[in-house]
């Protein structure tokens, strides 16, 4: 069974802290994605990666960075957390090239920044 | 740019009622179209997809037809169950093949027994 796991389901951090969200997939997928989900806005793409050590900005990259040192792992970093980064963060992965490929999602991390 | 517009919720139905969630899109060429579902406390999972015009995707009693002429991909189910209560997202992946999904805002559906 395919699986995308995220390091935490719930996380509470303070303003200014550096925050790491980890995502691991066991499907040998080339592509990995980080989204944030907010009510009424759907999912918005933060960053994505189509290969190890590669990264591309999504629609809302400001305040975030990413790291992909191994194929199966994609980390989202909040360099200095702010209250407007309180949100649900979803990681996803997909296979290879082609716009018809399904993305597989992790369960999400609900981050609260105080 | 690419965008997806889906009907606003929330939608509340009784069991065995007919469900329609409208979805229209803006994109150049021939995108692939998807419906994802998010059950309470879970991540998203693919419900169905269609990759070319006039294709019909179907799964778990849900159906959606890719209509190029109306740029639509409406989701339908003839008889809903309480277990269909979830948030439904329409999404597209552009023909240009950069693997990104553009999502609609999501529609919350609640089915009452």
JSON list of C-alpha atoms in Angstrom, two decimals:
[
{"chain": "A", "resi": 1, "resn": "UNK", "atom": "CA", "xyz": [0.00, 0.00, 0.00]},
{"chain": "A", "resi": 2, "resn": "UNK", "atom": "CA", "xyz": [1.40, 3.36, -1.01]},
{"chain": "A", "resi": 3, "resn": "UNK", "atom": "CA", "xyz": [2.23, 5.70, 1.79]},
{"chain": "A", "resi": 4, "resn": "UNK", "atom": "CA", "xyz": [3.16, 9.31, 2.46]},
{"chain": "A", "resi": 5, "resn": "UNK", "atom": "CA", "xyz": [3.95, 10.08, 6.09]},
{"chain": "A", "resi": 6, "resn": "UNK", "atom": "CA", "xyz": [4.43, 13.40, 7.83]},
{"chain": "A", "resi": 7, "resn": "UNK", "atom": "CA", "xyz": [6.44, 13.80, 11.00]},
{"chain": "A", "resi": 8, "resn": "UNK", "atom": "CA", "xyz": [3.72, 15.36, 13.15]},
{"chain": "A", "resi": 9, "resn": "UNK", "atom": "CA", "xyz": [-0.06, 15.60, 13.07]},
{"chain": "A", "resi": 10, "resn": "UNK", "atom": "CA", "xyz": [-0.14, 18.64, 15.36]},
{"chain": "A", "resi": 11, "resn": "UNK", "atom": "CA", "xyz": [2.55, 21.19, 16.12]},
{"chain": "A", "resi": 12, "resn": "UNK", "atom": "CA", "xyz": [2.56, 24.34, 18.24]},
{"chain": "A", "resi": 13, "resn": "UNK", "atom": "CA", "xyz": [5.40, 26.83, 17.84]},
{"chain": "A", "resi": 14, "resn": "UNK", "atom": "CA", "xyz": [6.16, 30.38, 18.91]},
{"chain": "A", "resi": 15, "resn": "UNK", "atom": "CA", "xyz": [6.66, 33.37, 16.65]},
{"chain": "A", "resi": 16, "resn": "UNK", "atom": "CA", "xyz": [10.24, 33.56, 15.40]},
{"chain": "A", "resi": 17, "resn": "UNK", "atom": "CA", "xyz": [11.05, 29.88, 15.87]},
{"chain": "A", "resi": 18, "resn": "UNK", "atom": "CA", "xyz": [12.56, 27.83, 13.06]},
{"chain": "A", "resi": 19, "resn": "UNK", "atom": "CA", "xyz": [10.19, 25.02, 12.14]},
{"chain": "A", "resi": 20, "resn": "UNK", "atom": "CA", "xyz": [10.88, 21.82, 10.25]},
{"chain": "A", "resi": 21, "resn": "UNK", "atom": "CA", "xyz": [8.12, 19.74, 8.68]},
{"chain": "A", "resi": 22, "resn": "UNK", "atom": "CA", "xyz": [9.23, 16.38, 7.38]},
{"chain": "A", "resi": 23, "resn": "UNK", "atom": "CA", "xyz": [7.63, 14.23, 4.70]},
{"chain": "A", "resi": 24, "resn": "UNK", "atom": "CA", "xyz": [8.62, 10.73, 3.62]},
{"chain": "A", "resi": 25, "resn": "UNK", "atom": "CA", "xyz": [7.21, 8.62, 0.78]},
{"chain": "A", "resi": 26, "resn": "UNK", "atom": "CA", "xyz": [7.85, 4.95, 0.18]},
{"chain": "A", "resi": 27, "resn": "UNK", "atom": "CA", "xyz": [6.76, 4.75, -3.47]},
{"chain": "A", "resi": 28, "resn": "UNK", "atom": "CA", "xyz": [10.03, 5.78, -5.16]},
{"chain": "A", "resi": 29, "resn": "UNK", "atom": "CA", "xyz": [8.25, 8.82, -6.62]},
{"chain": "A", "resi": 30, "resn": "UNK", "atom": "CA", "xyz": [10.24, 11.49, -8.41]},
{"chain": "A", "resi": 31, "resn": "UNK", "atom": "CA", "xyz": [7.95, 14.41, -7.61]},
{"chain": "A", "resi": 32, "resn": "UNK", "atom": "CA", "xyz": [7.13, 15.79, -4.19]},
{"chain": "A", "resi": 33, "resn": "UNK", "atom": "CA", "xyz": [5.01, 18.76, -3.18]},
{"chain": "A", "resi": 34, "resn": "UNK", "atom": "CA", "xyz": [4.20, 20.94, -0.19]},
{"chain": "A", "resi": 35, "resn": "UNK", "atom": "CA", "xyz": [0.80, 22.65, 0.08]},
{"chain": "A", "resi": 36, "resn": "UNK", "atom": "CA", "xyz": [-0.96, 24.65, 2.69]},
{"chain": "A", "resi": 37, "resn": "UNK", "atom": "CA", "xyz": [-4.69, 24.29, 3.16]},
{"chain": "A", "resi": 38, "resn": "UNK", "atom": "CA", "xyz": [-6.81, 27.16, 4.46]},
{"chain": "A", "resi": 39, "resn": "UNK", "atom": "CA", "xyz": [-10.62, 27.35, 4.66]},
{"chain": "A", "resi": 40, "resn": "UNK", "atom": "CA", "xyz": [-12.14, 28.91, 1.56]},
{"chain": "A", "resi": 41, "resn": "UNK", "atom": "CA", "xyz": [-8.81, 28.94, -0.28]},
{"chain": "A", "resi": 42, "resn": "UNK", "atom": "CA", "xyz": [-8.38, 25.26, -1.08]},
{"chain": "A", "resi": 43, "resn": "UNK", "atom": "CA", "xyz": [-4.82, 24.01, -1.41]},
{"chain": "A", "resi": 44, "resn": "UNK", "atom": "CA", "xyz": [-2.05, 26.36, -2.44]},
{"chain": "A", "resi": 45, "resn": "UNK", "atom": "CA", "xyz": [1.31, 25.09, -3.63]},
{"chain": "A", "resi": 46, "resn": "UNK", "atom": "CA", "xyz": [4.32, 26.30, -1.64]},
{"chain": "A", "resi": 47, "resn": "UNK", "atom": "CA", "xyz": [7.21, 24.41, -3.24]},
{"chain": "A", "resi": 48, "resn": "UNK", "atom": "CA", "xyz": [7.73, 21.29, -5.27]},
{"chain": "A", "resi": 49, "resn": "UNK", "atom": "CA", "xyz": [10.61, 19.10, -6.34]},
{"chain": "A", "resi": 50, "resn": "UNK", "atom": "CA", "xyz": [10.93, 16.81, -9.34]},
{"chain": "A", "resi": 51, "resn": "UNK", "atom": "CA", "xyz": [14.26, 15.29, -8.42]},
{"chain": "A", "resi": 52, "resn": "UNK", "atom": "CA", "xyz": [16.75, 15.02, -5.59]},
{"chain": "A", "resi": 53, "resn": "UNK", "atom": "CA", "xyz": [18.33, 18.38, -4.76]},
{"chain": "A", "resi": 54, "resn": "UNK", "atom": "CA", "xyz": [15.95, 20.12, -7.17]},
{"chain": "A", "resi": 55, "resn": "UNK", "atom": "CA", "xyz": [13.28, 22.55, -6.07]},
{"chain": "A", "resi": 56, "resn": "UNK", "atom": "CA", "xyz": [10.83, 24.89, -7.70]},
{"chain": "A", "resi": 57, "resn": "UNK", "atom": "CA", "xyz": [8.76, 27.70, -6.21]},
{"chain": "A", "resi": 58, "resn": "UNK", "atom": "CA", "xyz": [5.05, 27.26, -6.16]},
{"chain": "A", "resi": 59, "resn": "UNK", "atom": "CA", "xyz": [2.43, 29.94, -5.82]},
{"chain": "A", "resi": 60, "resn": "UNK", "atom": "CA", "xyz": [3.20, 31.09, -2.26]},
{"chain": "A", "resi": 61, "resn": "UNK", "atom": "CA", "xyz": [6.89, 30.42, -1.44]},
{"chain": "A", "resi": 62, "resn": "UNK", "atom": "CA", "xyz": [7.51, 33.53, 0.66]},
{"chain": "A", "resi": 63, "resn": "UNK", "atom": "CA", "xyz": [8.61, 32.70, 4.20]},
{"chain": "A", "resi": 64, "resn": "UNK", "atom": "CA", "xyz": [9.36, 29.07, 3.35]},
{"chain": "A", "resi": 65, "resn": "UNK", "atom": "CA", "xyz": [12.25, 27.01, 2.08]},
{"chain": "A", "resi": 66, "resn": "UNK", "atom": "CA", "xyz": [12.64, 23.31, 1.28]},
{"chain": "A", "resi": 67, "resn": "UNK", "atom": "CA", "xyz": [15.26, 20.61, 1.24]},
{"chain": "A", "resi": 68, "resn": "UNK", "atom": "CA", "xyz": [15.41, 17.36, -0.68]},
{"chain": "A", "resi": 69, "resn": "UNK", "atom": "CA", "xyz": [18.62, 15.49, 0.03]},
{"chain": "A", "resi": 70, "resn": "UNK", "atom": "CA", "xyz": [17.17, 12.04, -0.58]},
{"chain": "A", "resi": 71, "resn": "UNK", "atom": "CA", "xyz": [14.54, 10.92, -3.06]},
{"chain": "A", "resi": 72, "resn": "UNK", "atom": "CA", "xyz": [12.10, 9.75, -0.42]},
{"chain": "A", "resi": 73, "resn": "UNK", "atom": "CA", "xyz": [12.28, 12.78, 1.88]},
{"chain": "A", "resi": 74, "resn": "UNK", "atom": "CA", "xyz": [11.11, 16.37, 1.34]},
{"chain": "A", "resi": 75, "resn": "UNK", "atom": "CA", "xyz": [11.37, 18.89, 4.17]},
{"chain": "A", "resi": 76, "resn": "UNK", "atom": "CA", "xyz": [9.57, 22.20, 4.52]},
{"chain": "A", "resi": 77, "resn": "UNK", "atom": "CA", "xyz": [11.31, 24.85, 6.60]},
{"chain": "A", "resi": 78, "resn": "UNK", "atom": "CA", "xyz": [9.81, 27.95, 8.13]},
{"chain": "A", "resi": 79, "resn": "UNK", "atom": "CA", "xyz": [12.87, 30.09, 8.80]},
{"chain": "A", "resi": 80, "resn": "UNK", "atom": "CA", "xyz": [11.11, 32.37, 11.29]},
{"chain": "A", "resi": 81, "resn": "UNK", "atom": "CA", "xyz": [7.57, 31.31, 12.01]},
{"chain": "A", "resi": 82, "resn": "UNK", "atom": "CA", "xyz": [4.85, 33.94, 12.00]},
{"chain": "A", "resi": 83, "resn": "UNK", "atom": "CA", "xyz": [1.21, 33.79, 13.08]},
{"chain": "A", "resi": 84, "resn": "UNK", "atom": "CA", "xyz": [0.02, 34.01, 9.47]},
{"chain": "A", "resi": 85, "resn": "UNK", "atom": "CA", "xyz": [1.70, 30.67, 8.84]},
{"chain": "A", "resi": 86, "resn": "UNK", "atom": "CA", "xyz": [-0.79, 28.95, 11.13]},
{"chain": "A", "resi": 87, "resn": "UNK", "atom": "CA", "xyz": [-2.35, 26.43, 8.76]},
{"chain": "A", "resi": 88, "resn": "UNK", "atom": "CA", "xyz": [-2.71, 22.81, 7.70]},
{"chain": "A", "resi": 89, "resn": "UNK", "atom": "CA", "xyz": [0.32, 21.64, 5.72]},
{"chain": "A", "resi": 90, "resn": "UNK", "atom": "CA", "xyz": [-0.02, 18.76, 3.29]},
{"chain": "A", "resi": 91, "resn": "UNK", "atom": "CA", "xyz": [2.75, 16.85, 1.57]},
{"chain": "A", "resi": 92, "resn": "UNK", "atom": "CA", "xyz": [2.19, 14.89, -1.63]},
{"chain": "A", "resi": 93, "resn": "UNK", "atom": "CA", "xyz": [4.16, 12.82, -4.11]},
{"chain": "A", "resi": 94, "resn": "UNK", "atom": "CA", "xyz": [3.64, 11.62, -7.68]},
{"chain": "A", "resi": 95, "resn": "UNK", "atom": "CA", "xyz": [5.35, 9.40, -10.17]},
{"chain": "A", "resi": 96, "resn": "UNK", "atom": "CA", "xyz": [7.42, 10.62, -13.09]},
{"chain": "A", "resi": 97, "resn": "UNK", "atom": "CA", "xyz": [6.35, 12.91, -15.86]},
{"chain": "A", "resi": 98, "resn": "UNK", "atom": "CA", "xyz": [2.93, 13.42, -17.30]},
{"chain": "A", "resi": 99, "resn": "UNK", "atom": "CA", "xyz": [0.06, 15.59, -16.16]},
{"chain": "A", "resi": 100, "resn": "UNK", "atom": "CA", "xyz": [-2.25, 12.61, -15.67]},
{"chain": "A", "resi": 101, "resn": "UNK", "atom": "CA", "xyz": [-0.43, 11.13, -12.69]},
{"chain": "A", "resi": 102, "resn": "UNK", "atom": "CA", "xyz": [-2.20, 10.98, -9.38]},
{"chain": "A", "resi": 103, "resn": "UNK", "atom": "CA", "xyz": [-0.72, 12.78, -6.39]},
{"chain": "A", "resi": 104, "resn": "UNK", "atom": "CA", "xyz": [-0.68, 10.82, -3.11]},
{"chain": "A", "resi": 105, "resn": "UNK", "atom": "CA", "xyz": [-1.14, 12.86, 0.03]},
{"chain": "A", "resi": 106, "resn": "UNK", "atom": "CA", "xyz": [0.03, 12.54, 3.60]},
{"chain": "A", "resi": 107, "resn": "UNK", "atom": "CA", "xyz": [-2.38, 13.06, 6.54]},
{"chain": "A", "resi": 108, "resn": "UNK", "atom": "CA", "xyz": [-1.30, 16.65, 7.09]},
{"chain": "A", "resi": 109, "resn": "UNK", "atom": "CA", "xyz": [0.34, 18.63, 9.89]},
{"chain": "A", "resi": 110, "resn": "UNK", "atom": "CA", "xyz": [-1.75, 21.23, 11.65]},
{"chain": "A", "resi": 111, "resn": "UNK", "atom": "CA", "xyz": [0.66, 23.97, 12.67]},
{"chain": "A", "resi": 112, "resn": "UNK", "atom": "CA", "xyz": [-0.26, 26.67, 15.16]},
{"chain": "A", "resi": 113, "resn": "UNK", "atom": "CA", "xyz": [2.09, 29.62, 15.59]},
{"chain": "A", "resi": 114, "resn": "UNK", "atom": "CA", "xyz": [1.51, 31.60, 18.78]},
{"chain": "B", "resi": 1, "resn": "UNK", "atom": "CA", "xyz": [-3.04, 31.18, -15.71]},
{"chain": "B", "resi": 2, "resn": "UNK", "atom": "CA", "xyz": [-4.77, 27.97, -14.75]},
{"chain": "B", "resi": 3, "resn": "UNK", "atom": "CA", "xyz": [-7.64, 28.11, -12.30]},
{"chain": "B", "resi": 4, "resn": "UNK", "atom": "CA", "xyz": [-10.51, 26.03, -10.97]},
{"chain": "B", "resi": 5, "resn": "UNK", "atom": "CA", "xyz": [-13.84, 27.32, -9.69]},
{"chain": "B", "resi": 6, "resn": "UNK", "atom": "CA", "xyz": [-16.16, 25.03, -7.78]},
{"chain": "B", "resi": 7, "resn": "UNK", "atom": "CA", "xyz": [-19.48, 25.66, -6.15]},
{"chain": "B", "resi": 8, "resn": "UNK", "atom": "CA", "xyz": [-19.36, 27.02, -2.66]},
{"chain": "B", "resi": 9, "resn": "UNK", "atom": "CA", "xyz": [-20.63, 25.01, 0.24]},
{"chain": "B", "resi": 10, "resn": "UNK", "atom": "CA", "xyz": [-21.43, 23.84, 2.64]},
{"chain": "B", "resi": 11, "resn": "UNK", "atom": "CA", "xyz": [-23.89, 21.39, 1.16]},
{"chain": "B", "resi": 12, "resn": "UNK", "atom": "CA", "xyz": [-26.18, 19.42, 3.45]},
{"chain": "B", "resi": 13, "resn": "UNK", "atom": "CA", "xyz": [-28.18, 16.48, 2.12]},
{"chain": "B", "resi": 14, "resn": "UNK", "atom": "CA", "xyz": [-30.29, 13.62, 3.38]},
{"chain": "B", "resi": 15, "resn": "UNK", "atom": "CA", "xyz": [-29.22, 10.05, 2.78]},
{"chain": "B", "resi": 16, "resn": "UNK", "atom": "CA", "xyz": [-30.14, 8.74, -0.70]},
{"chain": "B", "resi": 17, "resn": "UNK", "atom": "CA", "xyz": [-30.36, 12.25, -2.13]},
{"chain": "B", "resi": 18, "resn": "UNK", "atom": "CA", "xyz": [-28.72, 13.23, -5.44]},
{"chain": "B", "resi": 19, "resn": "UNK", "atom": "CA", "xyz": [-25.47, 15.16, -5.18]},
{"chain": "B", "resi": 20, "resn": "UNK", "atom": "CA", "xyz": [-24.00, 17.53, -7.76]},
{"chain": "B", "resi": 21, "resn": "UNK", "atom": "CA", "xyz": [-20.93, 19.68, -7.21]},
{"chain": "B", "resi": 22, "resn": "UNK", "atom": "CA", "xyz": [-20.18, 22.05, -10.07]},
{"chain": "B", "resi": 23, "resn": "UNK", "atom": "CA", "xyz": [-16.62, 22.61, -11.25]},
{"chain": "B", "resi": 24, "resn": "UNK", "atom": "CA", "xyz": [-15.40, 24.78, -14.11]},
{"chain": "B", "resi": 25, "resn": "UNK", "atom": "CA", "xyz": [-11.85, 25.47, -15.14]},
{"chain": "B", "resi": 26, "resn": "UNK", "atom": "CA", "xyz": [-9.64, 27.86, -17.06]},
{"chain": "B", "resi": 27, "resn": "UNK", "atom": "CA", "xyz": [-6.61, 26.42, -18.82]},
{"chain": "B", "resi": 28, "resn": "UNK", "atom": "CA", "xyz": [-4.99, 26.33, -22.22]},
{"chain": "B", "resi": 29, "resn": "UNK", "atom": "CA", "xyz": [-4.95, 23.16, -24.23]},
{"chain": "B", "resi": 30, "resn": "UNK", "atom": "CA", "xyz": [-6.11, 19.91, -22.70]},
{"chain": "B", "resi": 31, "resn": "UNK", "atom": "CA", "xyz": [-5.49, 19.65, -18.98]},
{"chain": "B", "resi": 32, "resn": "UNK", "atom": "CA", "xyz": [-6.13, 16.53, -16.94]},
{"chain": "B", "resi": 33, "resn": "UNK", "atom": "CA", "xyz": [-8.97, 16.90, -14.45]},
{"chain": "B", "resi": 34, "resn": "UNK", "atom": "CA", "xyz": [-9.34, 15.35, -11.01]},
{"chain": "B", "resi": 35, "resn": "UNK", "atom": "CA", "xyz": [-11.69, 15.09, -8.07]},
{"chain": "B", "resi": 36, "resn": "UNK", "atom": "CA", "xyz": [-10.05, 14.55, -4.70]},
{"chain": "B", "resi": 37, "resn": "UNK", "atom": "CA", "xyz": [-11.88, 13.81, -1.45]},
{"chain": "B", "resi": 38, "resn": "UNK", "atom": "CA", "xyz": [-10.79, 14.58, 2.11]},
{"chain": "B", "resi": 39, "resn": "UNK", "atom": "CA", "xyz": [-12.51, 12.65, 4.88]},
{"chain": "B", "resi": 40, "resn": "UNK", "atom": "CA", "xyz": [-12.44, 14.14, 8.38]},
{"chain": "B", "resi": 41, "resn": "UNK", "atom": "CA", "xyz": [-8.96, 14.06, 9.90]},
{"chain": "B", "resi": 42, "resn": "UNK", "atom": "CA", "xyz": [-7.31, 12.66, 6.80]},
{"chain": "B", "resi": 43, "resn": "UNK", "atom": "CA", "xyz": [-5.27, 13.83, 3.84]},
{"chain": "B", "resi": 44, "resn": "UNK", "atom": "CA", "xyz": [-6.66, 14.03, 0.33]},
{"chain": "B", "resi": 45, "resn": "UNK", "atom": "CA", "xyz": [-7.19, 10.97, -1.81]},
{"chain": "B", "resi": 46, "resn": "UNK", "atom": "CA", "xyz": [-8.01, 10.67, -5.46]},
{"chain": "B", "resi": 47, "resn": "UNK", "atom": "CA", "xyz": [-11.67, 10.00, -6.13]},
{"chain": "B", "resi": 48, "resn": "UNK", "atom": "CA", "xyz": [-11.63, 9.98, -9.94]},
{"chain": "B", "resi": 49, "resn": "UNK", "atom": "CA", "xyz": [-9.95, 11.56, -12.93]},
{"chain": "B", "resi": 50, "resn": "UNK", "atom": "CA", "xyz": [-10.29, 12.18, -16.66]},
{"chain": "B", "resi": 51, "resn": "UNK", "atom": "CA", "xyz": [-7.42, 12.94, -18.98]},
{"chain": "B", "resi": 52, "resn": "UNK", "atom": "CA", "xyz": [-9.10, 13.87, -22.25]},
{"chain": "B", "resi": 53, "resn": "UNK", "atom": "CA", "xyz": [-12.27, 15.47, -23.53]},
{"chain": "B", "resi": 54, "resn": "UNK", "atom": "CA", "xyz": [-15.47, 13.41, -23.18]},
{"chain": "B", "resi": 55, "resn": "UNK", "atom": "CA", "xyz": [-13.80, 10.97, -20.80]},
{"chain": "B", "resi": 56, "resn": "UNK", "atom": "CA", "xyz": [-15.92, 9.93, -17.84]},
{"chain": "B", "resi": 57, "resn": "UNK", "atom": "CA", "xyz": [-14.23, 9.19, -14.55]},
{"chain": "B", "resi": 58, "resn": "UNK", "atom": "CA", "xyz": [-16.07, 7.04, -12.02]},
{"chain": "B", "resi": 59, "resn": "UNK", "atom": "CA", "xyz": [-15.45, 5.54, -8.60]},
{"chain": "B", "resi": 60, "resn": "UNK", "atom": "CA", "xyz": [-17.52, 4.60, -5.52]},
{"chain": "B", "resi": 61, "resn": "UNK", "atom": "CA", "xyz": [-20.74, 5.62, -7.31]},
{"chain": "B", "resi": 62, "resn": "UNK", "atom": "CA", "xyz": [-19.39, 9.06, -8.21]},
{"chain": "B", "resi": 63, "resn": "UNK", "atom": "CA", "xyz": [-19.08, 10.20, -11.81]},
{"chain": "B", "resi": 64, "resn": "UNK", "atom": "CA", "xyz": [-17.72, 13.23, -13.66]},
{"chain": "B", "resi": 65, "resn": "UNK", "atom": "CA", "xyz": [-17.44, 13.90, -17.40]},
{"chain": "B", "resi": 66, "resn": "UNK", "atom": "CA", "xyz": [-14.73, 16.07, -18.95]},
{"chain": "B", "resi": 67, "resn": "UNK", "atom": "CA", "xyz": [-16.63, 18.65, -21.05]},
{"chain": "B", "resi": 68, "resn": "UNK", "atom": "CA", "xyz": [-14.23, 20.67, -23.17]},
{"chain": "B", "resi": 69, "resn": "UNK", "atom": "CA", "xyz": [-16.98, 22.78, -24.75]},
{"chain": "B", "resi": 70, "resn": "UNK", "atom": "CA", "xyz": [-18.20, 24.05, -21.37]},
{"chain": "B", "resi": 71, "resn": "UNK", "atom": "CA", "xyz": [-14.82, 23.72, -19.57]},
{"chain": "B", "resi": 72, "resn": "UNK", "atom": "CA", "xyz": [-16.55, 21.75, -16.84]},
{"chain": "B", "resi": 73, "resn": "UNK", "atom": "CA", "xyz": [-16.06, 18.62, -14.76]},
{"chain": "B", "resi": 74, "resn": "UNK", "atom": "CA", "xyz": [-19.11, 18.38, -12.51]},
{"chain": "B", "resi": 75, "resn": "UNK", "atom": "CA", "xyz": [-19.19, 15.66, -9.84]},
{"chain": "B", "resi": 76, "resn": "UNK", "atom": "CA", "xyz": [-22.39, 13.62, -9.39]},
{"chain": "B", "resi": 77, "resn": "UNK", "atom": "CA", "xyz": [-23.65, 10.79, -7.25]},
{"chain": "B", "resi": 78, "resn": "UNK", "atom": "CA", "xyz": [-27.12, 9.39, -7.50]},
{"chain": "B", "resi": 79, "resn": "UNK", "atom": "CA", "xyz": [-27.66, 8.29, -3.90]},
{"chain": "B", "resi": 80, "resn": "UNK", "atom": "CA", "xyz": [-25.39, 9.58, -1.16]},
{"chain": "B", "resi": 81, "resn": "UNK", "atom": "CA", "xyz": [-24.62, 7.89, 2.14]},
{"chain": "B", "resi": 82, "resn": "UNK", "atom": "CA", "xyz": [-23.56, 9.29, 5.50]},
{"chain": "B", "resi": 83, "resn": "UNK", "atom": "CA", "xyz": [-20.07, 7.97, 4.76]},
{"chain": "B", "resi": 84, "resn": "UNK", "atom": "CA", "xyz": [-19.83, 10.39, 1.80]},
{"chain": "B", "resi": 85, "resn": "UNK", "atom": "CA", "xyz": [-19.59, 13.32, 4.21]},
{"chain": "B", "resi": 86, "resn": "UNK", "atom": "CA", "xyz": [-16.28, 14.95, 3.32]},
{"chain": "B", "resi": 87, "resn": "UNK", "atom": "CA", "xyz": [-14.64, 17.89, 1.58]},
{"chain": "B", "resi": 88, "resn": "UNK", "atom": "CA", "xyz": [-14.43, 17.53, -2.21]},
{"chain": "B", "resi": 89, "resn": "UNK", "atom": "CA", "xyz": [-11.81, 19.29, -4.30]},
{"chain": "B", "resi": 90, "resn": "UNK", "atom": "CA", "xyz": [-11.76, 19.74, -8.05]},
{"chain": "B", "resi": 91, "resn": "UNK", "atom": "CA", "xyz": [-8.27, 20.08, -9.54]},
{"chain": "B", "resi": 92, "resn": "UNK", "atom": "CA", "xyz": [-6.47, 20.33, -12.85]},
{"chain": "B", "resi": 93, "resn": "UNK", "atom": "CA", "xyz": [-3.01, 19.53, -14.12]},
{"chain": "B", "resi": 94, "resn": "UNK", "atom": "CA", "xyz": [-1.95, 21.58, -17.11]},
{"chain": "B", "resi": 95, "resn": "UNK", "atom": "CA", "xyz": [-1.08, 20.00, -20.44]},
{"chain": "B", "resi": 96, "resn": "UNK", "atom": "CA", "xyz": [2.33, 21.66, -20.26]},
{"chain": "B", "resi": 97, "resn": "UNK", "atom": "CA", "xyz": [3.35, 18.89, -17.88]},
{"chain": "B", "resi": 98, "resn": "UNK", "atom": "CA", "xyz": [4.93, 20.64, -14.95]},
{"chain": "B", "resi": 99, "resn": "UNK", "atom": "CA", "xyz": [3.08, 18.14, -12.71]},
{"chain": "B", "resi": 100, "resn": "UNK", "atom": "CA", "xyz": [1.46, 20.81, -10.56]},
{"chain": "B", "resi": 101, "resn": "UNK", "atom": "CA", "xyz": [-2.17, 20.66, -9.50]},
{"chain": "B", "resi": 102, "resn": "UNK", "atom": "CA", "xyz": [-4.37, 23.74, -9.32]},
{"chain": "B", "resi": 103, "resn": "UNK", "atom": "CA", "xyz": [-7.18, 23.23, -6.80]},
{"chain": "B", "resi": 104, "resn": "UNK", "atom": "CA", "xyz": [-10.59, 24.69, -6.31]},
{"chain": "B", "resi": 105, "resn": "UNK", "atom": "CA", "xyz": [-11.57, 26.02, -2.89]},
{"chain": "B", "resi": 106, "resn": "UNK", "atom": "CA", "xyz": [-13.26, 22.79, -1.83]},
{"chain": "B", "resi": 107, "resn": "UNK", "atom": "CA", "xyz": [-16.90, 21.96, -1.11]},
{"chain": "B", "resi": 108, "resn": "UNK", "atom": "CA", "xyz": [-17.91, 20.58, 2.27]},
{"chain": "B", "resi": 109, "resn": "UNK", "atom": "CA", "xyz": [-20.66, 17.98, 2.00]},
{"chain": "B", "resi": 110, "resn": "UNK", "atom": "CA", "xyz": [-22.60, 16.71, 5.01]},
{"chain": "B", "resi": 111, "resn": "UNK", "atom": "CA", "xyz": [-25.02, 13.81, 4.61]},
{"chain": "B", "resi": 112, "resn": "UNK", "atom": "CA", "xyz": [-27.59, 13.31, 7.37]},
{"chain": "B", "resi": 113, "resn": "UNK", "atom": "CA", "xyz": [-29.21, 9.98, 8.15]}
]
